[in-house]
Coordinates of C-alpha atoms and ligand atoms in Angstrom, one line a residue:
M5 CA 6.3 25.0 19.0
H6 CA 3.3 26.2 21.0
S7 CA -0.2 24.9 20.5
Q8 CA -2.7 27.4 21.8
Q9 CA -4.6 28.1 18.6
V10 CA -6.4 25.1 17.2
T11 CA -9.1 24.9 14.6
A12 CA -12.1 23.1 16.0
E13 CA -13.7 20.9 13.3
P14 CA -16.9 19.0 14.0
P15 CA -16.3 15.3 14.3
S16 CA -17.2 13.3 11.2
N17 CA -19.1 10.6 13.2
D18 CA -21.0 10.8 16.4
S19 CA -20.3 7.3 17.6
V20 CA -16.7 7.8 18.3
E21 CA -15.8 7.4 21.9
R22 CA -15.2 10.7 23.7
D23 CA -13.5 11.9 26.8
S24 CA -16.1 12.7 29.5
T25 CA -14.5 16.1 30.1
A26 CA -15.5 17.3 26.6
D27 CA -17.7 20.4 27.1
D28 CA -18.1 23.5 25.1
V29 CA -17.1 22.3 21.6
P30 CA -19.5 19.6 20.6
G31 CA -17.7 16.3 19.8
V32 CA -14.3 17.6 20.7
L33 CA -12.1 15.5 22.9
R34 CA -10.5 17.5 25.7
S35 CA -7.1 16.7 27.2
P36 CA -7.3 15.8 30.9
A37 CA -6.7 18.5 33.5
S38 CA -2.9 17.9 33.6
G39 CA -2.9 19.0 30.0
A40 CA -5.1 22.1 30.6
D41 CA -2.8 24.3 28.5
R42 CA -3.0 21.9 25.6
A43 CA -5.4 22.3 22.7
P44 CA -8.4 20.0 22.4
L45 CA -8.0 16.7 20.6
V46 CA -10.1 17.5 17.6
F47 CA -9.2 14.4 15.6
D48 CA -8.2 10.9 16.4
V49 CA -5.8 10.6 13.5
I50 CA -4.3 13.2 11.2
I51 CA -2.8 11.7 8.0
A52 CA -0.2 13.7 6.1
G53 CA -0.7 13.0 2.4
C54 CA -3.6 11.8 0.3
G55 CA -1.8 9.5 -2.0
P56 CA -2.9 5.8 -2.3
T57 CA -1.5 5.0 1.2
G58 CA -3.1 7.9 3.0
A59 CA -6.4 7.5 1.3
T60 CA -6.5 3.7 2.1
L61 CA -5.6 4.3 5.7
A62 CA -8.3 6.9 6.1
A63 CA -10.9 4.5 4.8
E64 CA -9.7 1.7 7.1
L65 CA -9.8 4.0 10.1
R66 CA -13.3 5.2 9.2
L67 CA -14.6 1.6 9.2
H68 CA -14.0 1.8 13.0
D69 CA -15.4 5.3 13.3
A70 CA -12.1 7.0 14.0
R71 CA -12.3 10.8 13.3
V72 CA -9.8 11.2 10.5
L73 CA -8.4 14.3 8.8
V74 CA -6.2 13.9 5.7
L75 CA -4.0 16.9 4.9
E76 CA -2.8 17.0 1.3
K77 CA -0.2 19.4 0.2
E78 CA -1.4 19.6 -3.4
T79 CA -4.5 21.6 -4.2
E80 CA -5.4 19.3 -7.2
P81 CA -5.0 15.6 -7.7
A82 CA -2.1 14.6 -10.0
S83 CA -2.9 14.9 -13.7
F84 CA -0.2 12.6 -15.2
T85 CA -1.6 9.3 -16.4
R86 CA 1.1 6.8 -15.4
I87 CA -0.3 3.3 -15.5
V88 CA 0.4 1.3 -12.3
G89 CA -0.1 -2.4 -11.8
L90 CA -2.4 -3.6 -9.0
H91 CA -1.2 -7.0 -7.9
I92 CA -3.1 -10.0 -6.6
R93 CA -3.0 -9.1 -2.9
S94 CA -4.1 -5.6 -3.5
L95 CA -7.0 -6.8 -5.7
E96 CA -8.0 -9.2 -2.9
L97 CA -8.0 -6.3 -0.4
M98 CA -10.2 -4.3 -2.7
A99 CA -12.6 -7.3 -2.9
M100 CA -12.4 -7.6 0.9
R101 CA -13.8 -4.0 1.2
G102 CA -16.3 -4.2 -1.6
L103 CA -14.3 -1.9 -3.9
L104 CA -13.1 -4.3 -6.5
D105 CA -16.0 -3.9 -9.0
R106 CA -15.4 -0.1 -9.0
V107 CA -11.7 -0.5 -9.6
L108 CA -12.1 -3.1 -12.3
Q109 CA -14.2 -0.8 -14.4
H110 CA -11.2 1.5 -14.8
G111 CA -8.4 -1.0 -15.4
R112 CA -7.2 -3.5 -17.9
R113 CA -6.5 -7.1 -16.8
R114 CA -3.2 -8.6 -17.7
P115 CA -1.7 -12.0 -17.0
A116 CA -0.2 -12.3 -13.5
G117 CA 3.1 -13.5 -14.9
G118 CA 6.2 -12.4 -16.7
F119 CA 6.9 -9.3 -14.6
F120 CA 9.8 -10.4 -12.4
A121 CA 12.7 -8.4 -14.0
A122 CA 10.5 -8.4 -17.1
I123 CA 11.5 -12.0 -17.8
G124 CA 8.8 -13.2 -20.1
K125 CA 7.3 -16.3 -18.6
P126 CA 3.8 -17.6 -18.5
V127 CA 1.6 -17.3 -15.4
P128 CA 2.8 -20.0 -12.9
K129 CA 0.3 -22.8 -12.2
G130 CA -1.6 -23.0 -9.0
L131 CA -1.6 -19.3 -7.9
D132 CA -4.1 -19.7 -5.1
S133 CA -6.4 -16.7 -5.7
A134 CA -9.7 -15.9 -7.2
Y135 CA -8.0 -12.7 -8.5
A136 CA -5.0 -14.1 -10.2
Y137 CA -4.3 -11.3 -12.6
L138 CA -2.6 -7.9 -12.8
L139 CA -4.8 -4.8 -13.2
G140 CA -3.2 -2.0 -15.1
I141 CA -4.9 1.3 -14.0
P142 CA -3.8 4.9 -14.2
Q143 CA -2.4 6.0 -10.9
P144 CA -4.6 9.1 -10.7
V145 CA -7.7 7.0 -11.2
I146 CA -6.9 4.5 -8.4
E147 CA -5.9 7.4 -6.2
H148 CA -9.3 9.1 -6.9
L149 CA -11.2 5.9 -6.2
L150 CA -9.4 5.4 -2.9
E151 CA -10.0 9.0 -1.9
E152 CA -13.6 8.9 -2.9
H153 CA -14.1 5.7 -0.9
A154 CA -12.5 7.3 2.2
I155 CA -14.7 10.4 1.9
E156 CA -17.8 8.2 1.4
L157 CA -16.9 6.5 4.7
G158 CA -16.7 9.9 6.4
A159 CA -13.0 10.9 6.2
R160 CA -12.2 14.6 5.8
V161 CA -9.7 15.5 3.1
R162 CA -8.3 19.1 3.0
R163 CA -6.2 19.9 0.0
G164 CA -3.6 22.6 -0.3
R165 CA -2.6 22.0 3.3
A166 CA 0.9 20.8 3.9
V167 CA 2.1 19.5 7.2
A168 CA 5.1 21.6 8.2
G169 CA 5.8 20.6 11.8
F170 CA 4.5 18.8 14.8
E171 CA 5.1 18.2 18.4
Q172 CA 3.9 15.2 20.4
D173 CA 3.2 14.7 24.1
D174 CA 1.7 12.0 26.2
E175 CA -1.8 12.6 25.0
G176 CA -1.6 13.6 21.4
V177 CA 0.1 15.4 18.6
T178 CA -0.1 19.1 17.7
V179 CA 0.3 19.4 13.9
E180 CA 1.4 22.6 12.4
L181 CA 0.5 23.4 8.8
A182 CA 2.6 25.4 6.3
D183 CA 0.2 28.4 6.7
G184 CA 0.7 28.3 10.5
E185 CA -2.6 26.7 11.4
R186 CA -2.4 24.2 14.3
L187 CA -4.5 21.1 14.7
R188 CA -4.5 18.5 17.4
S189 CA -5.0 14.7 17.1
R190 CA -4.2 11.6 19.1
Y191 CA -2.0 10.2 16.3
L192 CA -0.3 11.5 13.2
V193 CA 0.6 9.2 10.3
G194 CA 3.1 10.3 7.7
C195 CA 1.8 9.0 4.3
D196 CA 3.6 11.9 2.6
G197 CA 5.7 10.0 0.1
G198 CA 9.4 9.4 -0.4
R199 CA 10.6 12.9 0.7
S200 CA 8.4 12.6 3.8
T201 CA 8.4 15.8 5.9
V202 CA 7.0 13.7 8.8
R203 CA 9.9 11.2 8.6
K204 CA 12.5 13.9 8.5
L205 CA 11.0 15.9 11.4
L206 CA 10.8 12.6 13.4
G207 CA 14.5 12.2 12.9
V208 CA 14.1 8.6 11.7
G209 CA 17.0 7.4 9.7
F210 CA 16.4 6.4 6.0
P211 CA 19.4 4.3 5.2
G212 CA 20.0 2.7 1.8
E213 CA 21.5 3.4 -1.6
P214 CA 21.1 6.7 -3.5
S215 CA 19.9 6.6 -7.1
R216 CA 22.5 5.2 -9.5
A217 CA 20.5 4.7 -12.7
E218 CA 18.0 7.3 -13.9
T219 CA 15.2 6.5 -16.4
L220 CA 13.0 8.7 -18.5
M221 CA 9.3 7.8 -18.7
G222 CA 6.5 9.6 -20.6
E223 CA 3.6 9.3 -22.9
M224 CA 3.6 10.6 -26.4
E225 CA 2.5 9.9 -29.9
V226 CA 4.8 8.3 -32.5
G227 CA 5.2 9.1 -36.1
V228 CA 5.9 5.7 -37.6
P229 CA 3.6 2.6 -38.1
R230 CA 2.9 0.4 -35.1
E231 CA 4.6 -2.7 -36.7
E232 CA 7.8 -0.7 -37.2
V233 CA 7.8 0.3 -33.5
A234 CA 7.1 -3.3 -32.4
A235 CA 9.9 -4.8 -34.5
K236 CA 12.5 -2.3 -33.3
V237 CA 11.5 -2.6 -29.6
T238 CA 11.8 -6.4 -29.8
E239 CA 15.3 -6.1 -31.3
I240 CA 16.5 -3.5 -28.7
R241 CA 15.0 -5.4 -25.7
E242 CA 17.2 -8.4 -26.4
T243 CA 20.0 -6.4 -24.8
H244 CA 18.4 -3.3 -23.2
Q245 CA 15.7 -4.1 -20.6
R246 CA 15.2 -0.5 -19.5
F247 CA 13.7 0.4 -22.8
W248 CA 10.2 0.2 -24.2
L249 CA 7.5 1.8 -26.3
R250 CA 4.2 0.3 -25.4
P251 CA 1.0 1.3 -27.2
F252 CA -1.4 2.8 -24.8
G253 CA -4.5 3.4 -27.0
E254 CA -5.4 6.2 -29.4
G255 CA -2.0 6.4 -30.9
V256 CA -0.3 7.2 -27.6
Y257 CA 2.7 5.3 -26.5
S258 CA 4.2 4.8 -23.0
V259 CA 8.0 5.4 -23.6
V260 CA 10.8 4.3 -21.3
V261 CA 14.4 4.9 -22.0
P262 CA 17.6 5.3 -19.9
A263 CA 18.3 8.9 -18.8
A264 CA 22.1 8.5 -18.8
G265 CA 23.7 11.7 -20.0
V266 CA 20.5 13.7 -19.8
G267 CA 21.4 16.9 -18.0
D268 CA 20.2 18.4 -14.8
R269 CA 18.1 16.1 -12.5
A270 CA 16.4 19.1 -11.0
E271 CA 14.9 20.1 -14.3
P272 CA 12.0 18.2 -15.9
P273 CA 12.9 16.3 -19.0
T274 CA 12.0 17.6 -22.4
L275 CA 10.7 15.9 -25.6
E276 CA 14.1 16.6 -27.1
D277 CA 15.7 14.6 -24.2
F278 CA 13.5 11.7 -25.1
K279 CA 14.3 12.0 -28.8
Q280 CA 18.0 12.1 -28.1
Q281 CA 18.0 9.1 -25.9
L282 CA 15.8 7.1 -28.3
R283 CA 18.3 7.9 -31.1
T284 CA 21.2 6.8 -29.0
I285 CA 19.7 3.5 -28.1
A286 CA 17.5 2.6 -31.1
G287 CA 19.0 4.7 -33.9
T288 CA 15.7 6.4 -34.4
D289 CA 13.4 8.7 -32.4
F290 CA 10.3 7.0 -33.9
G291 CA 9.1 10.6 -34.8
V292 CA 7.8 11.0 -31.2
H293 CA 5.6 14.1 -30.7
S294 CA 2.7 15.6 -28.8
P295 CA 3.8 14.5 -25.3
R296 CA 1.1 14.0 -22.7
W297 CA 3.5 14.0 -19.8
L298 CA 7.3 13.5 -19.3
S299 CA 9.0 12.3 -16.1
R300 CA 12.2 11.0 -14.8
F301 CA 12.7 8.5 -11.9
G302 CA 15.7 7.0 -10.2
D303 CA 16.4 3.7 -8.4
A304 CA 17.2 5.0 -4.9
T305 CA 16.5 2.2 -2.4
R306 CA 15.9 3.2 1.3
L307 CA 14.0 1.9 4.3
A308 CA 13.0 3.9 7.4
E309 CA 14.7 2.6 10.5
R310 CA 11.5 2.8 12.5
Y311 CA 7.8 3.0 11.5
R312 CA 6.7 4.4 14.8
V313 CA 7.9 7.0 17.3
G314 CA 5.4 7.4 20.1
R315 CA 2.2 8.8 18.5
V316 CA 3.6 9.3 15.1
L317 CA 3.8 6.6 12.4
L318 CA 5.0 6.2 8.9
A319 CA 3.5 4.2 6.0
G320 CA 3.9 3.8 2.2
D321 CA 6.7 5.6 0.4
A322 CA 7.3 7.7 3.5
A323 CA 8.7 4.5 5.0
H324 CA 10.3 2.8 2.0
I325 CA 11.4 3.7 -1.5
H326 CA 12.8 1.4 -4.3
P327 CA 12.9 1.3 -8.1
P328 CA 9.5 0.7 -9.8
I329 CA 10.6 -2.6 -11.4
G330 CA 7.9 -5.2 -10.7
G331 CA 5.4 -2.4 -9.9
Q332 CA 5.3 -2.9 -6.1
G333 CA 5.4 0.5 -4.4
L334 CA 1.8 1.5 -4.4
N335 CA 0.8 -2.0 -3.6
L336 CA 3.2 -2.1 -0.6
G337 CA 1.8 1.2 0.7
V338 CA -1.8 0.2 0.4
Q339 CA -1.0 -3.1 2.2
D340 CA 0.8 -1.1 5.0
A341 CA -2.4 0.8 5.4
F342 CA -4.5 -2.3 5.7
N343 CA -2.1 -3.6 8.3
L344 CA -2.1 -0.4 10.3
G345 CA -5.7 0.8 10.1
W346 CA -7.5 -1.6 12.4
K347 CA -4.6 -1.6 14.9
L348 CA -4.6 2.1 15.2
A349 CA -8.4 2.1 15.3
A350 CA -8.3 -0.4 18.1
Q351 CA -5.8 1.8 20.0
I352 CA -8.2 4.7 19.6
R353 CA -11.3 2.8 20.7
G354 CA -9.4 1.6 23.7
W355 CA -9.5 -2.2 23.2
A356 CA -6.0 -2.7 21.6
P357 CA -3.8 -5.1 23.5
E358 CA -0.7 -3.4 24.7
T359 CA 1.7 -4.5 22.0
L360 CA -0.8 -4.5 19.0
L361 CA 0.3 -1.2 17.5
D362 CA 3.9 -2.3 17.6
T363 CA 3.1 -5.4 15.5
Y364 CA 2.7 -3.0 12.6
Q365 CA 6.4 -2.4 12.4
A366 CA 7.2 -6.0 13.4
E367 CA 5.1 -7.3 10.5
R368 CA 5.6 -4.7 7.8
H369 CA 9.3 -3.7 8.1
P370 CA 10.4 -7.2 7.1
V371 CA 8.0 -7.2 4.2
A372 CA 9.4 -3.9 2.9
E373 CA 13.0 -5.3 3.4
D374 CA 12.1 -8.2 1.2
V375 CA 10.6 -5.9 -1.5
L376 CA 13.7 -3.7 -1.5
D377 CA 15.8 -6.8 -1.9
N378 CA 13.8 -8.1 -4.8
T379 CA 14.0 -4.8 -6.6
R380 CA 17.7 -4.7 -6.0
A381 CA 18.0 -8.1 -7.6
Q382 CA 15.7 -7.2 -10.5
T383 CA 17.7 -4.0 -11.1
E384 CA 20.9 -6.0 -11.4
L385 CA 19.1 -8.3 -13.9
L386 CA 18.3 -5.3 -16.1
S387 CA 22.0 -4.4 -16.5
T388 CA 23.6 -4.6 -19.9
E389 CA 26.9 -5.8 -18.3
P390 CA 27.9 -9.4 -19.3
G391 CA 27.8 -10.8 -15.7
P392 CA 24.3 -9.7 -14.9
Q393 CA 23.2 -10.7 -18.4
A394 CA 24.5 -14.2 -17.7
V395 CA 22.7 -14.4 -14.4
R396 CA 19.6 -13.3 -16.2
R397 CA 19.9 -16.1 -18.7
L398 CA 20.4 -18.6 -15.9
L399 CA 17.3 -17.3 -14.0
T400 CA 15.3 -17.4 -17.2
E401 CA 16.1 -21.1 -17.4
L402 CA 15.3 -21.7 -13.8
M403 CA 12.0 -20.0 -14.1
D404 CA 10.9 -22.8 -16.4
F405 CA 10.6 -24.7 -13.2
D406 CA 7.1 -23.8 -12.2
E407 CA 8.0 -23.6 -8.5
V408 CA 10.6 -21.0 -9.1
N409 CA 8.3 -19.0 -11.3
R410 CA 5.5 -19.2 -8.7
H411 CA 7.9 -18.3 -5.8
L412 CA 8.9 -15.1 -7.6
I413 CA 5.4 -14.1 -8.7
E414 CA 4.0 -14.8 -5.1
K415 CA 6.7 -12.5 -3.8
I416 CA 5.9 -9.6 -6.1
T417 CA 2.1 -10.1 -5.8
A418 CA 2.4 -10.3 -2.0
I419 CA 0.3 -13.4 -1.7
G420 CA 3.3 -15.3 -0.4
I421 CA 3.6 -13.2 2.7
R422 CA 3.5 -15.0 6.0
Y423 CA 3.7 -13.0 9.2
D424 CA 5.5 -14.5 12.1
F425 CA 2.7 -15.3 14.6
G426 CA 4.8 -18.0 16.3
E427 CA 4.8 -21.8 15.9
G428 CA 1.9 -23.3 14.0
P429 CA 0.7 -24.8 10.7
D430 CA 1.9 -23.1 7.5
L431 CA -1.5 -21.3 7.1
L432 CA -0.9 -19.4 10.4
G433 CA 0.1 -15.8 9.5
R434 CA -0.8 -16.1 5.9
R435 CA -3.7 -14.4 4.2
L436 CA -6.8 -16.6 3.5
P437 CA -7.8 -16.7 -0.1
D438 CA -11.4 -15.8 -1.0
I439 CA -12.8 -19.3 -0.3
E440 CA -16.4 -20.3 -0.8
V441 CA -18.6 -20.2 2.3
K442 CA -22.3 -20.8 2.7
Q443 CA -23.2 -17.1 2.0
G444 CA -21.1 -17.0 -1.1
H445 CA -17.5 -15.8 -0.9
L446 CA -15.5 -15.2 2.2
Y447 CA -14.4 -11.7 1.3
G448 CA -18.0 -10.5 1.0
L449 CA -18.1 -11.0 4.8
L450 CA -15.1 -8.7 5.5
H451 CA -16.4 -5.4 4.1
R452 CA -16.7 -3.9 7.6
G453 CA -13.1 -4.5 8.5
R454 CA -13.9 -6.7 11.6
G455 CA -12.3 -9.9 12.7
L456 CA -14.0 -13.1 11.7
L457 CA -14.2 -16.6 13.3
L458 CA -14.8 -19.0 10.5
D459 CA -16.0 -22.1 12.3
R460 CA -16.6 -25.5 10.7
T461 CA -17.2 -27.1 14.1
E462 CA -20.3 -25.0 14.8
R463 CA -19.6 -25.2 18.5
L464 CA -17.2 -22.3 19.2
A465 CA -18.2 -18.7 20.2
V466 CA -16.7 -15.2 20.1
G467 CA -18.4 -14.3 23.3
G468 CA -17.4 -10.9 24.7
W469 CA -15.5 -10.0 21.5
S470 CA -18.7 -10.0 19.4
D471 CA -18.5 -6.2 19.1
R472 CA -15.3 -6.5 17.1
V473 CA -15.3 -10.1 15.7
D474 CA -17.9 -11.8 13.6
H475 CA -18.7 -15.5 13.8
L476 CA -19.6 -17.6 10.9
A477 CA -20.5 -21.2 11.8
D478 CA -20.3 -23.0 8.5
P479 CA -19.4 -26.7 8.2
T480 CA -19.3 -26.4 4.4
A481 CA -16.6 -23.7 4.3
A482 CA -13.8 -24.7 1.9
L483 CA -11.2 -25.0 4.6
D484 CA -9.1 -28.1 5.5
V485 CA -8.8 -27.0 9.2
P486 CA -11.6 -27.0 11.7
C487 CA -11.6 -23.3 12.5
V488 CA -9.7 -20.1 11.7
L489 CA -9.7 -16.7 13.3
L490 CA -9.1 -13.9 10.7
R491 CA -7.8 -10.5 11.5
P492 CA -9.5 -7.5 9.8
D493 CA -6.6 -7.5 7.2
G494 CA -7.5 -11.1 6.3
H495 CA -4.5 -12.8 7.9
V496 CA -5.0 -16.0 9.8
A497 CA -4.4 -15.3 13.5
W498 CA -5.4 -18.7 14.9
I499 CA -6.2 -22.3 13.7
G500 CA -7.8 -24.9 16.0
D501 CA -11.0 -26.2 17.6
D502 CA -10.6 -25.5 21.3
Q503 CA -12.6 -22.7 22.9
Q504 CA -10.0 -21.9 25.6
D505 CA -7.2 -21.7 23.0
L506 CA -9.5 -19.5 20.9
D507 CA -10.2 -17.2 23.8
D508 CA -6.5 -16.8 24.5
H509 CA -6.0 -15.8 20.8
L510 CA -9.0 -13.5 20.8
S511 CA -7.4 -11.7 23.8
R512 CA -4.0 -11.6 22.1
W513 CA -5.4 -9.9 19.0
F514 CA -8.6 -8.2 20.1
G515 CA -8.0 -7.3 23.7
T516 CA -10.2 -7.7 26.8
P517 CA -13.7 -8.9 26.0
A518 CA -16.5 -6.4 26.5
N519 CA -18.4 -8.4 29.0
Ligands
FAD650 C1 7.7 5.3 -13.0 C2 7.0 4.7 -11.8 C3 6.2 3.6 -12.0 C4 5.5 3.0 -10.9 N1 4.7 1.9 -11.1 C5 4.2 1.3 -10.1 C6 3.3 0.1 -10.3 O1 3.1 -0.3 -11.4 N2 2.8 -0.4 -9.2 C7 3.0 0.1 -7.9 O2 2.5 -0.5 -6.9 N3 3.8 1.2 -7.7 C8 4.3 1.8 -8.8 N4 5.1 2.9 -8.6 C9 5.3 3.4 -7.2 C10 4.1 4.2 -6.7 O3 3.8 5.3 -7.6 C11 4.4 4.8 -5.3 O4 4.9 3.7 -4.5 C12 3.1 5.2 -4.6 O5 2.6 6.4 -5.2 C13 3.3 5.5 -3.1 O6 2.1 5.9 -2.5 P1 2.1 6.8 -1.2 O7 0.7 7.2 -1.0 O8 2.9 6.1 -0.2 O9 3.0 8.1 -1.6 P2 2.7 9.2 -2.7 O10 2.0 8.6 -3.9 O11 4.0 9.9 -2.9 O12 1.7 10.2 -2.0 C14 2.2 11.1 -1.0 C15 1.2 12.3 -0.9 O13 1.6 13.1 0.1 C16 1.6 14.5 -0.3 N5 2.5 15.2 0.6 C17 3.8 15.3 0.5 N6 4.3 16.0 1.5 C18 3.3 16.5 2.2 C19 3.1 17.3 3.4 N7 4.2 17.8 4.0 N8 1.9 17.5 3.9 C20 0.8 17.0 3.3 N9 0.9 16.2 2.2 C21 2.1 16.0 1.7 C22 1.9 14.4 -1.7 O14 1.5 15.6 -2.4 C23 1.3 13.1 -2.2 O15 -0.1 13.4 -2.6 C24 5.7 3.5 -9.6 C25 6.5 4.6 -9.5 C26 7.2 5.2 -10.5 C27 8.1 6.4 -10.3

């Protein structure tokens, strides 16, 4: 692929660092002389896909003034109204960026318990979060809110533009669109979903298991009284976990039923398919009619072998797919984006320590492995076979132990994640909850996506890192350690009270000081 013809777009923010050789196109980064035949570096990052992962990543990059272009294949946002669950860690991240109030207006809070393999248990005691609930929200709504936020921060989103090819060199990536247009950026991130074009073109392996069990899911009205539906559902769910009719407001039900025996996978399911499956399992089709949308999904489970090849990275479903049980996929992708955004921005701004960008894969690949495993386990627990049913009964008993219940819920809600930052107290590598500080709540101080030194000793300093790390001296902070250094994603990067040790860790995470 050649890259002579490039569309020059004005930069979205003037404060982005520029190459001193930039000349005739205002704000355009020029390749150095050795790359004279290469196109100008118009963007810092091109993101393929404006789903929840791509939109979140765009916003995180914009917090650091990176010039971001999001290319989205579809001309219009999705119209189906599938409800997804935002789990505790994602809600915390929304609070950390000042987005939570906006998101809460559109969702419905539910208890943060009872969703591991749909085993009905109460919320475990002692979930250490100010946001210990599940927020049900239609996927298109959360996607819209995330995209709107990214645009407000200055990201460009171009719809109806599919990434079809790319070529990387030592200075950047030339991205080719389906219509033949070519664009140039320093980095490309594939947030283009489970069938990711970027991943396939990179040649990154996607090993795992193909789909074994297919499920129909849709929204429609029912023709029988609510009590009748509820009674039948309770009866059927004693043996069939992949089955529900859940009221969704205004007479509409969310319907889930196994797709076994329903014809061609390539064809969208019909209302008749739903009726037939409902009759097979429940002995009645509940008089379903007037479908809003109908879909089918499988339980394929796959994980990309690598998250980065040179200047091209993968995030979200492009990097991992798994069954929707436990409602983790969107959450996982959004959290990938929070992990990657500040690191990629640091690379672009020129202060990233040499290995920082590679910590993205080192930290997030194991998290995805763990999610894949818990969905494999949950899928087994939904089987109607006697063996898995017996294991389910046993686990149901075990979950009466609060610690077991909490362990599983912390896994699914992602508040149990601890990145491996080396030896240290248990808090090292974990996220810090939204503790009280003298200005109010900690997360209110993290809206700009910078690092934070939370200092109860009042005698430490961030010195030459003050352009990227804030300092809050607060002896009253609700911490039981003297000081913590927080990364922009809210994970604890250092604990201690010694300035030299702090400086070493500031260097490790935030590079060379500015002065
Ligand atoms: C039935 C069901 C229920 C679910 N429930 C939950 C839940 O409760 N909680 C949860 O966390 N997750 C849930 N999920 C999973 C969740 O929907 C996905 O994990 C999430 O959408 C992944 O986000 P993403 O941005 O990584 O990818 P996607 O949402 O797939 O977005 C990728 C985007 O890239 C675009 N694109 C594709 N190719 C290109 C290209 N070549 N160029 C440019 N753009 C391109 C696509 O049009 C799309 O907009 C559920 C999934 C299913 C099927």
